[in-house]
Short mmCIF file of C-alpha atoms and ligand atoms in Angstrom, two decimals:
data_model
loop_
_atom_site.label_atom_id
_atom_site.label_comp_id
_atom_site.label_asym_id
_atom_site.label_seq_id
_atom_site.Cartn_x
_atom_site.Cartn_y
_atom_site.Cartn_z
CA MET A 1 18.62 11.33 -22.02
CA ARG A 2 15.44 11.85 -19.55
CA GLN A 3 12.55 13.37 -21.71
CA ALA A 4 10.43 16.10 -20.31
CA ALA A 5 7.89 15.29 -17.80
CA THR A 6 5.08 16.26 -20.38
CA THR A 7 6.33 13.33 -22.67
CA MET A 8 3.97 10.63 -23.16
CA SER A 9 5.25 7.93 -20.91
CA GLU A 10 3.46 5.17 -23.15
CA SER A 11 6.18 6.22 -25.62
CA PRO A 12 8.32 2.94 -26.20
CA ALA A 13 11.69 5.10 -25.80
CA SER A 14 10.88 6.38 -22.32
CA PHE A 15 9.62 2.87 -21.27
CA ASP A 16 12.87 1.25 -22.61
CA GLU A 17 14.74 3.96 -20.96
CA ILE A 18 13.30 3.09 -17.62
CA VAL A 19 14.00 -0.61 -18.23
CA ALA A 20 17.72 0.07 -19.02
CA ARG A 21 17.85 2.14 -15.77
CA ALA A 22 16.67 -0.57 -13.77
CA VAL A 23 18.69 -3.08 -15.02
CA GLU A 24 21.71 -1.21 -14.25
CA LEU A 25 20.42 -0.59 -11.04
CA ARG A 26 19.77 -4.30 -10.53
CA HIS A 27 23.48 -5.11 -11.51
CA ASP A 28 24.88 -2.64 -8.84
CA LEU A 29 22.70 -4.08 -6.31
CA HIS A 30 23.73 -7.59 -7.23
CA ALA A 31 27.29 -6.53 -6.87
CA HIS A 32 26.59 -5.28 -3.40
CA PRO A 33 24.52 -7.42 -1.49
CA GLU A 34 23.41 -7.02 2.01
CA LEU A 35 22.06 -9.53 4.61
CA ALA A 36 18.97 -8.96 6.60
CA PHE A 37 18.27 -5.47 8.50
CA GLU A 38 21.95 -4.71 7.15
CA GLU A 39 20.87 -3.27 3.93
CA VAL A 40 22.07 0.05 4.43
CA ARG A 41 23.50 0.79 1.18
CA THR A 42 20.95 -0.75 -0.69
CA THR A 43 18.31 1.53 1.04
CA GLN A 44 20.43 4.49 0.26
CA GLU A 45 20.30 3.75 -3.44
CA VAL A 46 16.43 3.07 -3.37
CA ARG A 47 16.12 6.31 -1.51
CA ALA A 48 18.25 8.16 -3.81
CA GLU A 49 16.05 6.61 -6.78
CA LEU A 50 12.86 7.82 -5.31
CA THR A 51 14.50 11.28 -5.03
CA ARG A 52 15.48 11.45 -8.62
CA LEU A 53 12.42 10.52 -9.53
CA GLY A 54 10.50 13.16 -7.48
CA ILE A 55 8.61 10.58 -5.53
CA GLU A 56 7.92 11.47 -1.83
CA TRP A 57 9.33 9.01 0.53
CA ALA A 58 9.82 8.22 4.32
CA PRO A 59 11.86 5.68 6.43
CA CYS A 60 9.72 2.82 7.69
CA THR A 61 12.05 0.96 10.08
CA ALA A 62 15.75 1.51 10.18
CA THR A 63 16.44 -0.11 6.61
CA GLY A 64 13.02 -0.33 5.12
CA THR A 65 11.43 2.62 3.17
CA VAL A 66 7.90 3.60 2.05
CA GLY A 67 7.22 5.74 -1.28
CA ARG A 68 3.85 7.45 -1.93
CA LEU A 69 2.35 8.40 -5.43
CA ALA A 70 -0.70 10.44 -5.38
CA PRO A 71 -1.03 10.63 -1.56
CA ASP A 72 -4.34 13.03 -2.00
CA ALA A 73 -5.98 11.02 -4.40
CA SER A 74 -9.47 10.09 -2.77
CA GLY A 75 -9.66 6.31 -4.11
CA PRO A 76 -8.82 3.26 -2.26
CA GLY A 77 -5.10 2.93 -1.70
CA ILE A 78 -3.05 0.10 -3.06
CA ALA A 79 0.49 -1.06 -2.22
CA PHE A 80 3.34 -2.78 -3.95
CA ARG A 81 6.01 -4.63 -2.08
CA ALA A 82 9.67 -5.31 -2.84
CA ASP A 83 12.16 -7.11 -0.32
CA LEU A 84 15.85 -5.91 -0.03
CA ASP A 85 18.03 -8.42 1.56
CA ALA A 86 20.54 -10.95 0.21
CA LEU A 87 21.73 -14.46 1.67
CA PRO A 88 24.67 -15.96 3.14
CA VAL A 89 25.87 -17.81 0.08
CA GLU A 90 28.93 -17.85 -1.75
CA GLU A 91 28.35 -16.82 -5.52
CA GLN A 92 29.36 -19.09 -8.21
CA THR A 93 27.83 -17.14 -11.18
CA GLU A 94 31.13 -15.32 -12.92
CA LEU A 95 28.84 -12.64 -13.78
CA PRO A 96 30.48 -9.26 -14.85
CA TYR A 97 28.46 -7.94 -12.12
CA GLN A 98 28.91 -10.74 -9.56
CA SER A 99 28.67 -10.17 -5.80
CA THR A 100 31.71 -8.01 -4.24
CA VAL A 101 31.37 -9.42 -0.72
CA LYS A 102 32.84 -12.69 -0.15
CA GLY A 103 29.98 -15.17 1.21
CA TRP A 104 26.99 -13.05 0.52
CA MET A 105 24.88 -13.15 -2.63
CA HIS A 106 21.56 -11.90 -3.85
CA ALA A 107 20.72 -15.59 -4.49
CA CYS A 108 16.91 -14.90 -4.25
CA GLY A 109 16.54 -12.29 -6.61
CA HIS A 110 15.60 -9.46 -4.33
CA ASP A 111 17.77 -7.32 -6.26
CA GLY A 112 15.44 -7.74 -9.04
CA HIS A 113 12.29 -7.14 -6.92
CA THR A 114 13.72 -3.85 -5.74
CA ALA A 115 14.94 -2.83 -9.14
CA SER A 116 11.59 -3.79 -10.72
CA LEU A 117 9.68 -1.81 -8.06
CA LEU A 118 11.39 1.20 -8.88
CA ALA A 119 10.96 0.87 -12.46
CA ALA A 120 7.34 0.55 -12.01
CA ALA A 121 7.61 3.58 -9.72
CA ALA A 122 8.93 5.46 -12.30
CA LEU A 123 6.39 4.44 -14.86
CA LEU A 124 3.48 5.26 -12.43
CA LYS A 125 5.17 8.62 -11.37
CA GLN A 126 4.71 9.90 -15.02
CA GLN A 127 0.87 9.19 -14.73
CA GLU A 128 0.55 10.16 -11.07
CA ARG A 129 -2.36 12.48 -11.93
CA ARG A 130 -4.39 9.74 -13.37
CA LEU A 131 -4.23 7.34 -10.33
CA SER A 132 -7.44 6.87 -8.63
CA GLY A 133 -6.10 6.44 -5.23
CA PRO A 134 -2.90 6.60 -3.53
CA VAL A 135 -0.11 3.98 -4.29
CA THR A 136 2.40 2.88 -1.39
CA LEU A 137 5.72 1.43 -2.63
CA ILE A 138 7.13 -0.93 0.26
CA PHE A 139 10.81 -1.44 0.16
CA GLN A 140 10.94 -4.28 3.03
CA PRO A 141 14.32 -5.33 4.69
CA GLY A 142 14.87 -8.59 6.38
CA GLU A 143 12.40 -10.93 4.30
CA GLU A 144 14.88 -14.04 4.63
CA GLY A 145 13.64 -15.08 7.98
CA GLY A 146 13.81 -11.78 9.78
CA HIS A 147 9.93 -11.26 9.65
CA GLY A 148 10.76 -7.79 8.18
CA ALA A 149 7.28 -7.45 7.15
CA ARG A 150 5.92 -7.40 10.80
CA ARG A 151 8.28 -4.72 11.57
CA MET A 152 7.32 -2.53 8.81
CA ILE A 153 3.45 -3.15 9.53
CA GLU A 154 4.23 -1.92 13.29
CA ALA A 155 5.89 1.01 11.84
CA GLY A 156 2.97 1.88 9.84
CA ALA A 157 3.64 0.64 6.18
CA LEU A 158 -0.01 -0.36 5.61
CA GLU A 159 -1.52 3.07 6.68
CA GLY A 160 -3.95 3.96 4.05
CA VAL A 161 -3.48 0.62 1.95
CA SER A 162 -6.46 -1.43 1.14
CA ARG A 163 -5.10 -3.82 -1.02
CA ILE A 164 -1.62 -5.37 -1.44
CA TYR A 165 0.36 -6.99 -4.42
CA GLY A 166 4.05 -8.39 -4.37
CA PHE A 167 5.70 -11.14 -6.26
CA HIS A 168 8.87 -13.57 -6.46
CA ASN A 169 10.48 -14.66 -9.41
CA TRP A 170 10.27 -18.26 -9.82
CA PRO A 171 12.68 -20.30 -12.03
CA ALA A 172 10.71 -23.60 -11.80
CA ILE A 173 7.88 -21.86 -13.63
CA PRO A 174 8.30 -21.20 -17.24
CA PHE A 175 9.07 -17.66 -18.31
CA GLY A 176 5.74 -16.06 -19.57
CA ARG A 177 3.51 -17.63 -16.94
CA ALA A 178 2.37 -16.39 -13.82
CA VAL A 179 0.94 -17.78 -10.47
CA ALA A 180 -2.15 -15.81 -8.91
CA VAL A 181 -4.09 -18.06 -7.23
CA GLU A 182 -6.69 -17.67 -4.58
CA GLY A 183 -5.93 -18.95 -0.98
CA THR A 184 -2.58 -20.47 -0.04
CA VAL A 185 0.23 -19.81 -2.53
CA MET A 186 3.36 -20.30 -0.25
CA ALA A 187 3.42 -22.59 2.88
CA ALA A 188 3.56 -21.90 6.76
CA ASN A 189 6.80 -22.87 8.03
CA GLY A 190 8.51 -23.70 11.48
CA GLN A 191 11.76 -25.23 12.69
CA PHE A 192 12.30 -27.94 15.34
CA LEU A 193 15.46 -28.72 17.56
CA ALA A 194 15.24 -32.19 18.99
CA ILE A 195 17.76 -33.19 21.50
CA VAL A 196 18.19 -36.87 22.98
CA HIS A 197 19.82 -37.18 26.50
CA GLY A 198 20.92 -40.71 26.56
CA ARG A 199 23.86 -42.23 28.59
CA GLY A 200 27.48 -42.26 27.37
CA GLY A 201 29.89 -45.03 27.62
CA HIS A 202 32.20 -47.45 26.12
CA ALA A 203 30.99 -48.68 22.79
CA SER A 204 31.61 -52.09 23.75
CA GLN A 205 29.28 -51.95 26.36
CA PRO A 206 25.90 -50.76 25.06
CA GLU A 207 23.91 -52.79 28.02
CA GLY A 208 25.16 -50.07 30.34
CA CYS A 209 24.41 -46.87 28.27
CA ILE A 210 21.34 -45.49 26.73
CA ASP A 211 22.34 -44.87 23.13
CA PRO A 212 21.23 -41.30 21.76
CA ILE A 213 22.19 -41.74 18.21
CA LEU A 214 20.09 -45.03 17.92
CA ALA A 215 16.94 -43.13 19.50
CA LEU A 216 17.55 -40.26 17.10
CA SER A 217 18.18 -42.04 14.26
CA SER A 218 14.80 -43.90 14.83
CA PHE A 219 13.01 -40.59 15.24
CA VAL A 220 14.55 -39.41 11.96
CA THR A 221 13.05 -42.32 10.26
CA GLN A 222 9.63 -42.42 12.25
CA VAL A 223 9.01 -38.84 11.91
CA GLN A 224 8.47 -39.49 8.05
CA GLN A 225 5.01 -41.53 8.77
CA VAL A 226 3.59 -38.18 9.84
CA VAL A 227 3.16 -36.72 6.52
CA SER A 228 2.54 -40.28 4.60
CA ARG A 229 0.28 -41.63 7.24
CA ARG A 230 -1.34 -38.30 9.38
CA VAL A 231 -1.95 -35.71 7.03
CA ALA A 232 -4.57 -36.20 4.09
CA PRO A 233 -3.07 -36.72 0.89
CA GLN A 234 -4.92 -33.67 -0.35
CA ARG A 235 -3.16 -31.31 1.98
CA ALA A 236 0.45 -30.50 1.21
CA ALA A 237 2.98 -30.80 4.28
CA VAL A 238 6.92 -31.22 4.30
CA VAL A 239 8.97 -32.46 7.08
CA THR A 240 12.78 -32.54 6.33
CA VAL A 241 15.56 -33.30 8.94
CA GLY A 242 18.51 -30.86 7.65
CA ARG A 243 20.87 -30.94 10.47
CA PHE A 244 21.81 -34.15 12.56
CA HIS A 245 24.94 -34.13 15.10
CA ALA A 246 26.10 -36.58 17.47
CA GLY A 247 29.31 -38.19 18.86
CA SER A 248 33.16 -37.67 18.68
CA ALA A 249 34.74 -40.95 18.16
CA ASN A 250 34.03 -44.52 16.69
CA ASN A 251 34.37 -46.20 20.09
CA ILE A 252 32.09 -43.76 22.44
CA ILE A 253 28.28 -43.72 22.94
CA PRO A 254 27.65 -40.18 23.43
CA ASP A 255 25.32 -38.69 26.08
CA ARG A 256 23.58 -36.66 23.84
CA ALA A 257 22.41 -36.21 20.05
CA GLU A 258 20.77 -33.70 18.09
CA CYS A 259 19.00 -32.61 15.06
CA GLU A 260 17.12 -29.74 13.58
CA GLY A 261 14.54 -29.88 10.78
CA THR A 262 11.77 -27.73 9.04
CA ILE A 263 8.09 -28.39 8.91
CA ARG A 264 5.99 -26.97 6.42
CA ALA A 265 2.28 -26.98 5.79
CA SER A 266 -0.42 -25.38 3.39
CA THR A 267 -2.13 -23.60 6.32
CA THR A 268 -0.98 -21.95 9.52
CA ALA A 269 -3.31 -24.04 11.44
CA GLN A 270 -1.99 -27.25 10.00
CA LEU A 271 1.68 -26.32 10.70
CA GLU A 272 0.80 -26.32 14.14
CA GLU A 273 -1.02 -29.76 13.61
CA VAL A 274 1.97 -31.29 12.07
CA SER A 275 4.43 -29.88 14.58
CA GLN A 276 2.66 -31.39 17.66
CA LEU A 277 2.57 -35.02 15.65
CA CYS A 278 6.04 -34.71 15.13
CA ALA A 279 6.85 -33.89 18.69
CA ALA A 280 4.68 -36.65 19.64
CA VAL A 281 6.90 -39.22 17.69
CA PHE A 282 9.72 -37.85 19.30
CA HIS A 283 8.65 -38.37 22.77
CA GLY A 284 7.48 -41.60 21.96
CA THR A 285 10.60 -42.64 20.38
CA CYS A 286 12.77 -41.58 23.40
CA ASP A 287 10.27 -43.02 25.90
CA ALA A 288 11.18 -46.45 23.86
CA ALA A 289 15.08 -45.91 24.23
CA GLY A 290 14.64 -44.74 27.79
CA ALA A 291 16.24 -41.58 26.74
CA ARG A 292 15.26 -38.10 27.98
CA PRO A 293 13.69 -35.84 25.26
CA GLU A 294 14.05 -32.20 24.58
CA TRP A 295 12.14 -30.65 21.73
CA HIS A 296 12.12 -26.82 20.75
CA TRP A 297 9.62 -25.51 18.32
CA THR A 298 9.75 -22.30 16.89
CA ARG A 299 7.17 -21.07 14.25
CA ASP A 300 8.42 -18.95 11.54
CA TYR A 301 6.35 -17.48 8.69
CA PRO A 302 2.48 -17.94 8.51
CA ALA A 303 1.21 -19.42 5.19
CA THR A 304 0.68 -16.72 2.35
CA VAL A 305 -2.80 -16.93 1.50
CA ASN A 306 -4.05 -14.80 -1.34
CA HIS A 307 -7.41 -12.84 -0.85
CA PRO A 308 -10.10 -13.90 -3.72
CA GLU A 309 -10.76 -10.43 -4.81
CA ALA A 310 -7.07 -9.45 -5.08
CA ALA A 311 -6.10 -12.61 -6.81
CA LYS A 312 -8.86 -12.25 -9.11
CA ARG A 313 -7.50 -8.83 -9.94
CA ALA A 314 -4.12 -10.03 -10.26
CA ARG A 315 -5.19 -12.76 -12.83
CA GLU A 316 -6.86 -10.60 -15.03
CA ALA A 317 -3.99 -8.24 -15.24
CA VAL A 318 -1.84 -11.33 -15.93
CA VAL A 319 -4.23 -12.11 -18.72
CA ARG A 320 -4.30 -8.52 -20.18
CA VAL A 321 -0.52 -8.13 -20.00
CA MET A 322 1.01 -11.32 -20.55
CA GLY A 323 -1.69 -12.97 -22.33
CA PRO A 324 -4.89 -15.60 -21.88
CA GLU A 325 -2.10 -18.41 -21.47
CA ALA A 326 -0.17 -17.11 -18.69
CA PRO A 327 -2.03 -18.22 -15.49
CA TRP A 328 -0.15 -21.08 -13.92
CA THR A 329 -1.28 -23.22 -11.28
CA GLU A 330 1.02 -26.34 -11.26
CA GLY A 331 3.18 -27.21 -8.35
CA VAL A 332 1.18 -24.61 -6.12
CA PRO A 333 1.54 -24.03 -3.25
CA ILE A 334 5.04 -23.72 -3.20
CA MET A 335 6.35 -25.10 0.16
CA ALA A 336 8.86 -22.30 0.56
CA ALA A 337 7.62 -19.61 2.88
CA GLU A 338 7.45 -15.85 2.46
CA ASP A 339 6.67 -12.76 5.10
CA PHE A 340 4.52 -11.27 2.27
CA SER A 341 2.14 -13.33 4.33
CA TYR A 342 1.87 -10.58 7.19
CA PHE A 343 1.08 -7.99 4.88
CA ALA A 344 -1.74 -10.51 3.26
CA GLU A 345 -2.97 -11.31 6.99
CA ARG A 346 -3.62 -7.41 7.37
CA VAL A 347 -5.06 -6.39 4.08
CA PRO A 348 -6.58 -8.34 1.04
CA GLY A 349 -3.71 -9.09 -0.81
CA CYS A 350 -2.11 -11.10 -3.56
CA TYR A 351 1.35 -12.75 -3.98
CA LEU A 352 2.42 -13.52 -7.42
CA LEU A 353 5.03 -15.91 -8.81
CA LEU A 354 6.46 -14.91 -12.13
CA GLY A 355 7.92 -17.89 -13.93
CA THR A 356 11.82 -17.40 -15.07
CA GLY A 357 12.38 -20.96 -16.50
CA ARG A 358 13.73 -21.01 -20.13
CA PRO A 359 13.62 -24.28 -22.23
CA GLY A 360 17.13 -25.83 -22.45
CA LYS A 361 18.52 -23.65 -19.67
CA PRO A 362 19.43 -25.63 -16.34
CA LEU A 363 17.35 -25.06 -13.56
CA GLU A 364 19.00 -22.97 -11.05
CA SER A 365 16.52 -22.56 -8.29
CA CYS A 366 16.36 -19.56 -5.66
CA HIS A 367 19.02 -19.71 -3.03
CA SER A 368 21.54 -21.57 -5.73
CA PRO A 369 25.08 -20.30 -5.72
CA ARG A 370 24.53 -20.37 -9.42
CA PHE A 371 21.21 -18.20 -9.38
CA ASP A 372 20.70 -15.17 -11.02
CA PHE A 373 17.51 -13.00 -11.49
CA ASP A 374 15.99 -12.66 -15.01
CA ASP A 375 16.19 -9.09 -16.25
CA ALA A 376 13.44 -9.87 -18.70
CA LEU A 377 11.04 -9.85 -15.65
CA ILE A 378 11.37 -5.89 -15.10
CA PRO A 379 9.18 -4.80 -17.96
CA VAL A 380 6.66 -7.58 -17.51
CA VAL A 381 6.42 -6.29 -13.50
CA MET A 382 6.14 -2.63 -14.82
CA ARG A 383 3.11 -3.22 -17.02
CA LEU A 384 1.39 -5.35 -14.29
CA TRP A 385 1.74 -2.80 -11.56
CA HIS A 386 0.80 -0.45 -14.09
CA ASP A 387 -2.23 -2.23 -14.89
CA LEU A 388 -2.95 -3.12 -11.11
CA ALA A 389 -2.83 0.76 -10.22
CA GLY A 390 -5.76 0.84 -12.56
CA LEU A 391 -3.76 2.76 -15.47
NI1 NI B 401 13.12 -14.48 -1.88
#
């Protein structure tokens, strides 16, 4: 039973009730994953829950929603952000609430991010009159490569916001530990498509051909020198070729070969430098083979860079809520990328990583078909956001 609105929200029963409700919602979202910009049902659930809680909300982009608490409070505005979308992954968990959609899955825990923000919103709503400034709740579509954050900013999500926080669950970090570092927390990323145009012919007569497979293989090997020899060891960067395609039969030298790869770096400027070095290696390799190079580069997300003041506040909240041992810095920055970066470029922000690793439990990283969000984070997020809202 929901208790009367006048009940002290600090009472354990009420807090537990909010957690239980959020867990139920999370499992429902998990069973019904939707991909980027198709989060129709998910968004309906979010809006229905905000309405149930008596929280004012408005659509912001087709499947995004912005909720507002204490809109008339005079202090500086603060925002909390959750992402909504799932991934094209075939679930292999056999959970009672596993995905009901073949080939789609909440393999990154955005179901948990959304449920956690709804739970925090429920808690904050009970103490709305104590909030010193407006609190904006951002439910964002299209985080998985869709630049959904940028669309929401263009649609006005950051109006009246002077600080923003968000989090990602992170299985490689122990449960009870949290990253709230100043500076880069997640990498900038981009992708390349490299096509070698050679000259095909009979495999027995290589002298009459220009072999694009050999040239492209050489590029895949040579490009690894960019990170090892051209980037300072203190600065993080990754170059990975993830797809390589060429040829149709054992006795044919094909006309072309192509590969795709990802580049990640700890600053957005360094990402551009590394991509230019990779392109130079590609052109040089093709030149040496007498092949014609075709290089396509697409920049994806900027680096997620935490503002010093926002990160300091987040770290203080982590210590108060999770204990003095909680702050964690090992393995940071994470070389995955995140479009929270767009929010943090506009207003001072801090993106936290909250650990979910458990001793003795095998690591299932985000995007694994066996991944599941750890519901034990929900009360942690409620307490963190409650603290950061100044309550
Ligand atoms: Ni994610």
